[in-house]
Structures are given as structure tokens and as C-alpha cells.
Coordinates of C-alpha atoms in Angstrom, one line a residue:
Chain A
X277 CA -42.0 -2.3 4.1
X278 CA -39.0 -4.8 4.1
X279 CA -40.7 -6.9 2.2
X280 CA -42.7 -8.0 0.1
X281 CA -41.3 -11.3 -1.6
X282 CA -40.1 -12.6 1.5
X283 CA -43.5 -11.7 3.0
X284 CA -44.9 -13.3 0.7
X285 CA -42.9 -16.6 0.7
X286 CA -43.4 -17.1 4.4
X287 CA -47.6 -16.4 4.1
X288 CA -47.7 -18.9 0.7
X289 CA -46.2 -21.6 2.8
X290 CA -48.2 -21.0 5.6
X291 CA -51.0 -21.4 3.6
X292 CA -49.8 -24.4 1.8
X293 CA -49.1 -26.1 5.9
X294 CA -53.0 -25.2 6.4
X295 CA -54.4 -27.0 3.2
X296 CA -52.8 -29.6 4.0
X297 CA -54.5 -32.7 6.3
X298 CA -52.3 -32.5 9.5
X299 CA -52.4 -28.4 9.3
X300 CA -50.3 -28.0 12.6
X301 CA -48.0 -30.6 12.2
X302 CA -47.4 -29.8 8.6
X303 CA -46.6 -25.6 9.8
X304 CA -44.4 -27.2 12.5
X305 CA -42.6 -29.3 9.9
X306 CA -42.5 -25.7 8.3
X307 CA -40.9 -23.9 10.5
X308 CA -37.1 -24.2 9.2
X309 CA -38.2 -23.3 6.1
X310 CA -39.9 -20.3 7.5
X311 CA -36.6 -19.3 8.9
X312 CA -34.5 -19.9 5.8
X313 CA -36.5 -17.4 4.1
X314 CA -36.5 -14.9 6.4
X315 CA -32.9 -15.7 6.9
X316 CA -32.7 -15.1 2.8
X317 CA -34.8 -11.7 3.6
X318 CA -32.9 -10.3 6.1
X319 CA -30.1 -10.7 3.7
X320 CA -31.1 -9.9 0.0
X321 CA -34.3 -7.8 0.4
X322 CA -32.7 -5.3 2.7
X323 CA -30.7 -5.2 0.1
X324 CA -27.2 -5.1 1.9
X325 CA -25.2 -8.3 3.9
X326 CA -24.4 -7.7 7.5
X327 CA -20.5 -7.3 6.5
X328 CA -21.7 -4.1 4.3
X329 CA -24.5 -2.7 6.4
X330 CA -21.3 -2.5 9.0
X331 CA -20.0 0.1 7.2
X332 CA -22.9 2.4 7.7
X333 CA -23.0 2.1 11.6
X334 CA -23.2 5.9 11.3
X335 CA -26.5 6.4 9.6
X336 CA -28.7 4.6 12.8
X337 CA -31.8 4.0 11.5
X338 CA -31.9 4.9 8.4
X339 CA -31.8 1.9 6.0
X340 CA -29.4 2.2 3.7
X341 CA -30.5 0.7 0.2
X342 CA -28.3 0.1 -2.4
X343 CA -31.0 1.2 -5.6
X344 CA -31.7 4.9 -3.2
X345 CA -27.9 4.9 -2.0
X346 CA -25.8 3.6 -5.3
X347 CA -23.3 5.7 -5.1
X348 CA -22.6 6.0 -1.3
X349 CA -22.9 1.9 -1.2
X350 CA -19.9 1.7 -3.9
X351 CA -18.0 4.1 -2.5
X352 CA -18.3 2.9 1.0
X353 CA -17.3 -0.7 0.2
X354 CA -14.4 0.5 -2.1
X355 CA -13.0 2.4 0.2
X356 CA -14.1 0.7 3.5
X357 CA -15.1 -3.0 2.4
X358 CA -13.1 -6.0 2.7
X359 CA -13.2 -8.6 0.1
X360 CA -16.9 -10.3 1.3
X361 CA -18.4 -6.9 1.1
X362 CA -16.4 -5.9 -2.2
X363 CA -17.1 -9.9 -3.5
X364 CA -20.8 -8.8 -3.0
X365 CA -20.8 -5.2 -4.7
X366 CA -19.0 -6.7 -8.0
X367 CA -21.8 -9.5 -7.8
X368 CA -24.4 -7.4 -7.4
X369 CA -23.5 -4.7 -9.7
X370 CA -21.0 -6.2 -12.3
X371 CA -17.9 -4.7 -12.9
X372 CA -19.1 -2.5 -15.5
X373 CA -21.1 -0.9 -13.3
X374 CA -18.1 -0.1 -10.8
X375 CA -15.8 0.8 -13.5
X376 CA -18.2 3.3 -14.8
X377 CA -18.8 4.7 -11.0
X378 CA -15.3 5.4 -10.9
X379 CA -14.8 6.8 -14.3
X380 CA -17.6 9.2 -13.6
X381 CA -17.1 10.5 -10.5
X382 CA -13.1 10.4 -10.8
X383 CA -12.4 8.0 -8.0
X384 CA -13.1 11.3 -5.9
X385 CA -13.6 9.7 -2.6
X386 CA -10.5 7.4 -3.2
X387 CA -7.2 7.7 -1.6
X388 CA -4.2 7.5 -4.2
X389 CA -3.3 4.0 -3.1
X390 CA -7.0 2.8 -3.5
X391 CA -7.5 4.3 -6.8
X392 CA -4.5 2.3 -7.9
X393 CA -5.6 -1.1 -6.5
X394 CA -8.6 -0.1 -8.4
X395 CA -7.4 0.7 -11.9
X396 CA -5.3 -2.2 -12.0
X397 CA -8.7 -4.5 -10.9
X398 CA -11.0 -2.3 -13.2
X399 CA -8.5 -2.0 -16.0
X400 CA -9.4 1.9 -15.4
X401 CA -6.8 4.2 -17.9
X402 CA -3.7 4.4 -16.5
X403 CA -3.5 8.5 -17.9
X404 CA -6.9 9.2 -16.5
X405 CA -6.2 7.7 -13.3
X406 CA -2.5 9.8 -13.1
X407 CA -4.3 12.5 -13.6
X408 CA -6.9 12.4 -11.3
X409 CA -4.7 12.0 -8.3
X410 CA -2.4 15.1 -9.3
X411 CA -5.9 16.9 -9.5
X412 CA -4.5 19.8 -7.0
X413 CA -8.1 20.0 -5.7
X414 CA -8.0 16.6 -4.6
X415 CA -4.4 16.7 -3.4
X416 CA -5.5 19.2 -0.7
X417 CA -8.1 16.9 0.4
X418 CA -6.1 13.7 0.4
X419 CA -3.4 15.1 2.2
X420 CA -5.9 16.9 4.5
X421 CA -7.6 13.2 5.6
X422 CA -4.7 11.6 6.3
X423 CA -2.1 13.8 8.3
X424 CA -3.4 16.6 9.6
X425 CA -7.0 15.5 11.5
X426 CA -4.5 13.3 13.9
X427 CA -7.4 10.5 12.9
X428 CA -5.9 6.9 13.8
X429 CA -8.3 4.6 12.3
X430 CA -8.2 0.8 13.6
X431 CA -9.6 -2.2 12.2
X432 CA -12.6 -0.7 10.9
X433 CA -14.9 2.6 11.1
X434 CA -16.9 0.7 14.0
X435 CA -13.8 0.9 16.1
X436 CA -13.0 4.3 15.0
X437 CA -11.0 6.1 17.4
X438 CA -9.1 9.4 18.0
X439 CA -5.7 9.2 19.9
X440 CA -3.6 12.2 20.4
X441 CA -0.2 11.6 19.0
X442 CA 2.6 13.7 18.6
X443 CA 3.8 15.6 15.3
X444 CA 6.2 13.2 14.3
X445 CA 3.5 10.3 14.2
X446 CA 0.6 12.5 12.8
X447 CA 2.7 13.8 9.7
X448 CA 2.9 10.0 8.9
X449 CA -0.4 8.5 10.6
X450 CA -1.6 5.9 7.7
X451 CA -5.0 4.6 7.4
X452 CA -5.2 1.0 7.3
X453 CA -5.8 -0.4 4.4
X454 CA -7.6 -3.5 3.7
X455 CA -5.3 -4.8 1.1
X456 CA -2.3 -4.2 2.8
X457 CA -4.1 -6.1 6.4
X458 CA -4.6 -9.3 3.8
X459 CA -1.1 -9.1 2.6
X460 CA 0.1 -8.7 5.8
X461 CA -1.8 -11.9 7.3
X462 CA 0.7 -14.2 5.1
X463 CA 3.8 -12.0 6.5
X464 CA 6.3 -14.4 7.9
X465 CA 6.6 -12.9 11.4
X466 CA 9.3 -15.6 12.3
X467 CA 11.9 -13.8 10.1
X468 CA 11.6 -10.8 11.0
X469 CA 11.4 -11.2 14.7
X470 CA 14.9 -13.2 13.9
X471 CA 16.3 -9.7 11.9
X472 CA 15.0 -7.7 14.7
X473 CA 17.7 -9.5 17.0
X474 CA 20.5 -8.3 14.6
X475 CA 22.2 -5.0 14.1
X476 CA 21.7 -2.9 11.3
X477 CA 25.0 -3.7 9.9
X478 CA 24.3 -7.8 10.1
X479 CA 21.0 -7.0 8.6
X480 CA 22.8 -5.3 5.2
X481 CA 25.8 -8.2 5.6
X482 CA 23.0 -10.6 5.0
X483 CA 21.6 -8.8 2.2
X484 CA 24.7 -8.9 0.1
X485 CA 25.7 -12.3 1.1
X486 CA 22.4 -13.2 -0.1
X487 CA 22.6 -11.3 -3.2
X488 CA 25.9 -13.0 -4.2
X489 CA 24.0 -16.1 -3.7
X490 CA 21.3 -15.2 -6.1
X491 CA 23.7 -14.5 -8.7
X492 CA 25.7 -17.1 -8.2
X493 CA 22.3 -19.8 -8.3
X494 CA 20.7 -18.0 -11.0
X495 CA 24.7 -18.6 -13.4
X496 CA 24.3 -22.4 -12.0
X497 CA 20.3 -22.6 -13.4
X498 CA 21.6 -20.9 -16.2
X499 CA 24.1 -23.8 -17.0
X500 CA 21.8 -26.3 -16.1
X501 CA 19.0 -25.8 -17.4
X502 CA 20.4 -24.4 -21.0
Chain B
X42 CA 22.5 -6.1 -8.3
X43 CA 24.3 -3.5 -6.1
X44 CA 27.8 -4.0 -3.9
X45 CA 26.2 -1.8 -1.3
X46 CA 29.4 -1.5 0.7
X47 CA 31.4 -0.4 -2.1
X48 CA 28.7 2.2 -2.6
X49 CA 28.3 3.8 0.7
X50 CA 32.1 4.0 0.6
X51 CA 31.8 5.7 -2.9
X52 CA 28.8 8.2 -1.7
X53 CA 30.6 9.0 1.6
X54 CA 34.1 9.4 0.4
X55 CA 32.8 12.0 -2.0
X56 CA 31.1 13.8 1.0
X57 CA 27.7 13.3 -0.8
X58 CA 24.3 14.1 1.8
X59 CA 21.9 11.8 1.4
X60 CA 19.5 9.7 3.1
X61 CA 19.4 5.9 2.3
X62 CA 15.3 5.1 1.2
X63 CA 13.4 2.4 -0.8
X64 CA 14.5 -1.7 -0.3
X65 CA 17.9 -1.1 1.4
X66 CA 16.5 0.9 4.2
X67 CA 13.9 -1.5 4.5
X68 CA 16.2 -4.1 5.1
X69 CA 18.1 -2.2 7.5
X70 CA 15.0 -1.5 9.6
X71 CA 14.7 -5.8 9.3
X72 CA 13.0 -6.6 6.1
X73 CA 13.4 -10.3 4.8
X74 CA 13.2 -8.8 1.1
X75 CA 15.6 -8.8 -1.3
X76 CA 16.6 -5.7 -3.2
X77 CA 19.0 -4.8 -5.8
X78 CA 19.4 -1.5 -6.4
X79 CA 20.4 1.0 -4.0
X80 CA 18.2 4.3 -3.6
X81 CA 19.2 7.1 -1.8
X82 CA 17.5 10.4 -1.6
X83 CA 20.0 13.3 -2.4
X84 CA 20.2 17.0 -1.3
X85 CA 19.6 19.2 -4.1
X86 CA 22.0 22.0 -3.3
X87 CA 24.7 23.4 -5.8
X88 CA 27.6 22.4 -3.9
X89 CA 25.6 18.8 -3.8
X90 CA 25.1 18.3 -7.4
X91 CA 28.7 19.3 -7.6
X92 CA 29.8 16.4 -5.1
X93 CA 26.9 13.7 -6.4
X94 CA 28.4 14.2 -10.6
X95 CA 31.8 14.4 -9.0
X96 CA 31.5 11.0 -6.6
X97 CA 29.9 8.7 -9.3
X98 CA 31.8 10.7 -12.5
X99 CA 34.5 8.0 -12.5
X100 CA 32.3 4.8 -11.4
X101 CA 30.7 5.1 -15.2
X102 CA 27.1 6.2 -14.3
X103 CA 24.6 5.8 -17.0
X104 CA 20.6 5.3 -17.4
X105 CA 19.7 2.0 -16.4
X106 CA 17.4 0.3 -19.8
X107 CA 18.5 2.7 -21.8
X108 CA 19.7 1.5 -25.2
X109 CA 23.4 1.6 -25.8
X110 CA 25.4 4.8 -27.2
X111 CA 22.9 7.4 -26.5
X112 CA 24.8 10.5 -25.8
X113 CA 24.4 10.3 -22.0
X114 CA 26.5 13.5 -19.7
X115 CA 26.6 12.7 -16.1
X116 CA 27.8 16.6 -15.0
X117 CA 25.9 19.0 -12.6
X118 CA 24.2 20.5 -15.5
X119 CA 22.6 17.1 -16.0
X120 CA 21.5 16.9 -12.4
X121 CA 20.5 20.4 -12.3
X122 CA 18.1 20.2 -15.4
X123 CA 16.8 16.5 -14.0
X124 CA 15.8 14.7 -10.8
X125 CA 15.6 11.4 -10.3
X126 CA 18.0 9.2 -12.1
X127 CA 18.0 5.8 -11.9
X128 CA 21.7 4.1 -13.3
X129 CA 23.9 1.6 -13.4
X130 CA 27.4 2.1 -12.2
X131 CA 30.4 0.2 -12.0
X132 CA 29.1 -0.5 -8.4
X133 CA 25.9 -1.9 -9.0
X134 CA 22.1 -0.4 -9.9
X135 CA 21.9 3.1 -8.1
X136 CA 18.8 5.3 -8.3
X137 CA 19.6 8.8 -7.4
X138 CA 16.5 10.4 -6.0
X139 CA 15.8 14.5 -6.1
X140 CA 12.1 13.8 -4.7
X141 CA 10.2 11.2 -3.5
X142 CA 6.6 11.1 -3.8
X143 CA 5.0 11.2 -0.7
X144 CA 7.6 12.4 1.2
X145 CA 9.4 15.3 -1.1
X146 CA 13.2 16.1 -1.1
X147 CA 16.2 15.8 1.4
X148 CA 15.1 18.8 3.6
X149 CA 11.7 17.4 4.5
X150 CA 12.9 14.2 5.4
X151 CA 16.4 14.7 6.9
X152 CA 14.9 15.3 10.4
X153 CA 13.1 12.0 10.1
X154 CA 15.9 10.1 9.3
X155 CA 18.8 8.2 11.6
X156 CA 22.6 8.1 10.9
X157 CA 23.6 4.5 11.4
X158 CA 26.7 3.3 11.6
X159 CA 27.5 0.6 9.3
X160 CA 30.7 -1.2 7.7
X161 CA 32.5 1.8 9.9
X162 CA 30.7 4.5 7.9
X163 CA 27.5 6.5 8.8
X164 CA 25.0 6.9 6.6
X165 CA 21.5 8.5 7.3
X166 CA 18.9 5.9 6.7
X167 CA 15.0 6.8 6.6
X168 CA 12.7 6.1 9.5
X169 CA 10.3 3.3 9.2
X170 CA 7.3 5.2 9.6
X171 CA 8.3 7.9 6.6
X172 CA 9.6 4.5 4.8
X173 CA 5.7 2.9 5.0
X174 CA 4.4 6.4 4.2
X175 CA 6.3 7.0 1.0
X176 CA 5.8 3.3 -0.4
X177 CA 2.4 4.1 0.5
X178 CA 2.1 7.0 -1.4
X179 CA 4.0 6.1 -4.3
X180 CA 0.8 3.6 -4.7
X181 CA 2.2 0.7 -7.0
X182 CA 0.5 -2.3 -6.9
X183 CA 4.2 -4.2 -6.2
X184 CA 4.7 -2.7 -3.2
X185 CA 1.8 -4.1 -1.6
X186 CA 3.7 -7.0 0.0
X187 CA 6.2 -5.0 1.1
X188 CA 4.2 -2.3 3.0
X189 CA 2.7 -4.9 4.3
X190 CA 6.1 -6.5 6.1
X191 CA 6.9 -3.2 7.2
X192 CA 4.1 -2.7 8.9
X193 CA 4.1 -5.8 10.7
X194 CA 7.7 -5.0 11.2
X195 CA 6.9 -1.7 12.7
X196 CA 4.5 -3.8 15.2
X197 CA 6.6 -6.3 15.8
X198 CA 9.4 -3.6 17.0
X199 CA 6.5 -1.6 18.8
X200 CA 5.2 -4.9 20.7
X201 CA 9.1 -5.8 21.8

């Protein structure tokens, strides 16, 4: 059923290798071509790349499609994608298309924090958006998913794993979040290791040394540069 | 910008409870960021209203981007019909927190936070994991960054 104008493609050129004179040579010569396209197949007439049919390792068999699924497939890569899969849903869709999701359903299956990233991507209405997340019904639920199932998510929902933890780190368990993980790539490790090796008090000494500094450099630029 | 010495020594001479939150705790906790306002999370009892419009009464507390000359009364009254302030003082930027979201008021977060000792005073400072929570929940695009450090701070301090 997975199909058709890949199919296709691979028996026209098939065909073209046997009209030719050397018919054997000519399908051997075919070959990589062959592949491409079932390469292409595998990839646009399922209709979902490998980094987004990852997010449905839960559904087995069952081929996920993004004209049956719509709606799960945005949701799933909102909450769940990284940039390549969400790169691919805005592609595939248009913005307008995901703006519209969100304004209909209310963001419903998006934590706070992702509903924020999102207006601010989606232009969504800063009121509508406020009021969504103080929705009481949703608070429930939000708070419900992230403290009290003890849930640690890692990496991804692949790795998904369930740890016991005590009360303190279940009331503040966080899900990670693939914004923060890119942000947190660039974090200069170096410096913090170094603050780790100081005390608290050094830490704040440094702090107001530093912002005496800034003031001071920014009444130098000031003079300078007026 | 804040003189955060001169401001715990203002806060704890008046006997004010409160837990230090937002950039200054990150900081403590080993953040490279720069802050420069001081927030700290106070207990909303009477006899705490009384000491927090009491402590900052003479420091000449008033809101911060607020247009000049509006009839502004820093008393308990104030603080009793309000919640979160955020002013300027004669000490610096200060923002006076009832509630914070994600994490709610001095009660619910005092057992999850840590008297430190610091310029020979100690001051109750917010636990890193609370700290990512609340920046979390708050859910403004700016603090991405920072959440971010923290949580490689957290595993940095985790891993040693």
C-alpha cells in the first residue's frame, strides 16, 4: 500500500532499462537510481522522517500517517520533536496550519513552558495563551504530569524510564525539554566547574565586583562613544 | 544594579524571613550570569509585613518604571493589599516577592531552602532544584539560557 508513486517510479525505470539495447547492463547501471527512490519513498510517501516516526515507538505497527493522524503528528512533534522533526512539520504543514492547531485545540497537550516557546514562534495572542494555561482544568493536569507520576523522562520517549526517587526530587522532577537541551549544548561548562570550586560567599564577591565593573565600563562607553 | 551586601544587611537587621530566589541564588548555587536586582521571596505573616515596610521604610522604596511623583505608600497596608513589588531602593533594584509562580509562597518553599552563611550573615537561599523548577514554570522565553546553565550546573555538581 506504501506506495504508489514510488512504485511506480521504480517499475517506469525498469522498463525504460529493458527498452533499451543492453537491457541488463542498462538496469544494472539502474540500480542507484532504484535505491534513491525508494530511499525518497521510505521517506516522503510514508509520510513521516525517521526522526518523527521515533516519536511514535509506541504505536508498533501501526503506521502513523500524518493526513489520518494530523493532529496527533503536530502534537507529538511540538511537544516531543527536536528541531529536524519540528523543521519538517512547519515544512510540511506551514505555519498557518500549526498556529491554527494550537489556536483550536488551546495548546491542550502543551506544558506551560511549551506553549510559551510556541506563542512567541507562532505569534499566538499573548491573552489567549495566559489564559489557557490558568485554565484550572488544565492546571490539574499539568501539575498532575509532572510531579506526582515520579516519571523521569531521559533524552527522549524511546529511553523512557521510571526511577523511584524520593519526595523531595519528585515534587520538582522536570521533563526535559528540547529547547532548554539546545541551549544548554552552548553552556560554557569551564566556568562553572571553576565557580563550583568557590564558596558561596566568593561566588556573590564576584558578582558585585563584576557589577561595579559593568557600571563603571558602561560610564567609560558612555564618554567615549558620546 | 543592586549592593547585595548592603542589602542582606538591611533585610536581616530588620529581622525580615525570607528566602533569597531568582539570579542572585543562581549565582550562589555557581551561575556565571549576571544579575542586577535582588529577589527574595518574603513570608506573608502580619508581624512580617510589619518588619519588611519597617526594614526598607527608610531606604526610600518605590516602584521600579514607574513615572515620577505618583503617590506611592510603602506601609503594611500596601503590602497587605499587594504582593509582589518590584522597587528601587537606596540599595539597589529589590523585587519583593509574596508568591512565586511555580513554586508559591515562603511556607512551601522554606523547607527547600538552605541558610548560607555569607559576608557573616545567614540568609536562606533556594535550592537548585526548586530554583530550575520555578524559572521553569514561570515560562518566559528569557530564561531559557538560564535554565539551561542551571541544569548543567545541577549535573555538573551531581557528576563531582
Amino acid at each position: 500500500m506504501r506506495s504508489s508513486i514510488g512504485s511506480a517510479a521504480i517499475r517506469g525505470l525498469v522498463a525504460a532499462g529493458r527498452e533499451t539495447r543492453h537491457g541488463l547492463e542498462s538496469l544494472l547501471d539502474l540500480a542507484p537510481r532504484i535505491r534513491r527512490v525508494q530511499a525518497w519513498e521510505n521517506d516522503h510517501v510514508s509520510g513521516l522522517p525517521p526522526a518523527v516516526q521515533a516519536l511514535f515507538w509506541e504505536y508498533g505497527d501501526r503506521t502513523i500517517s500524518l493526513d489520518r493522524d494530523r493532529e496527533l503528528v503536530i502534537d507529538r512533534v511540538l511537544v516531543e520533536g527536536d528541531w529536524e522533526s519540528i523543521r519538517w512539520l512547519r515544512s510540511a504543514l506551514g505555519t498557518d496550519a500549526v498556529r491554527v492547531h494550537l489556536l483550536r485545540t488551546r495548546g491542550r497537550r502543551l506544558s506551560p513552558r511549551q506553549l510559551r516557546l510556541w506563542q512567541v514562534l507562532l505569534d499566538l495572542p499573548v491573552a489567549e495563551v495566559d489564559a489557557w494555561i490558568q485554565d484550572g482544568t488544565r492546571r490539574i493536569w499539568d501539575e498532575r504530569a509532572v510531579i506526582g507520576t515520579g516519571v523521569r523522562w531521559r533524552k527522549s520517549l524511546r529511553e523512557r524510564i521510571v526511577v523511584s526517587m524520593d519526595d523531595s526530587e519528585r515534587r520538582w522532577a522536570t521533563t526535559p525539554d528540547p529547547v532548554v537541551e539546545a541551549y544548554k549544548r552552548d553552556v560554557d561548562r569551564t566556568l562553572l566547574r571553576e565557580n563550583l570550586k568557590r564558596s558561596v560567599e566568593e561566588r556573590l564577591r564576584d558578582l558585585v565586583r563584576f557589577q561595579r565593573f559593568s557600571v563603571e565600563w558602561r560610564r567609560a562607553a558612555e564618554r567615549a562613544f558620546r | 544594579m543592586i549592593d547585595i551586601e548592603a542589602a542582606f544587611r538591611i533585610l536581616g537587621g530588620g529581622g525580615l524571613e525570607y528566602i533569597v530566589v531568582g539570579g542572585v541564588a543562581a549565582r550562589a548555587h555557581g551561575s556565571a550570569r549576571l544579575t542586577n536586582d535582588l529577589d527574595v521571596l518574603y513570608r506573608r505573616t502580619p508581624e512580617n509585613i510589619e518588619r519588611l515596610a519597617a526594614t526598607l521604610a527608610p531606604h526610600s522604596p518605590y516602584l521600579r518604571g514607574a513615572p515620577p511623583g505618583l503617590p506611592f505608600r510603602w506601609d503594611a497596608e500596601t503590602i497587605r493589599r499587594g504582593l509582589n513589588f518590584t522597587l528601587t531602593t537606596s540599595f539597589g533594584d529589590l523585587d519583593a516577592l509574596g508568591e512565586i509562580t511555580g513554586g508559591g509562597g515562603y511556607e512551601a518553599l522554606v523547607n527547600d531552602s538552605t541558610p548560607i552563611l555569607v559576608f557573616g550573615l545567614s540568609v536562606r537561599c533556594l535550592n537548585l532544584e526548586p530554583l530550575i523548577h520555578v524559572k521553569r514554570a514561570a515560562g518566559r522565553p528569557k530564561d531559557l539560557e538560564a535554565i539551561a546553565e542551571l541544569e548543567a550546573l545541577k549535573e555538573e555538581r551531581d557528576r563531582s
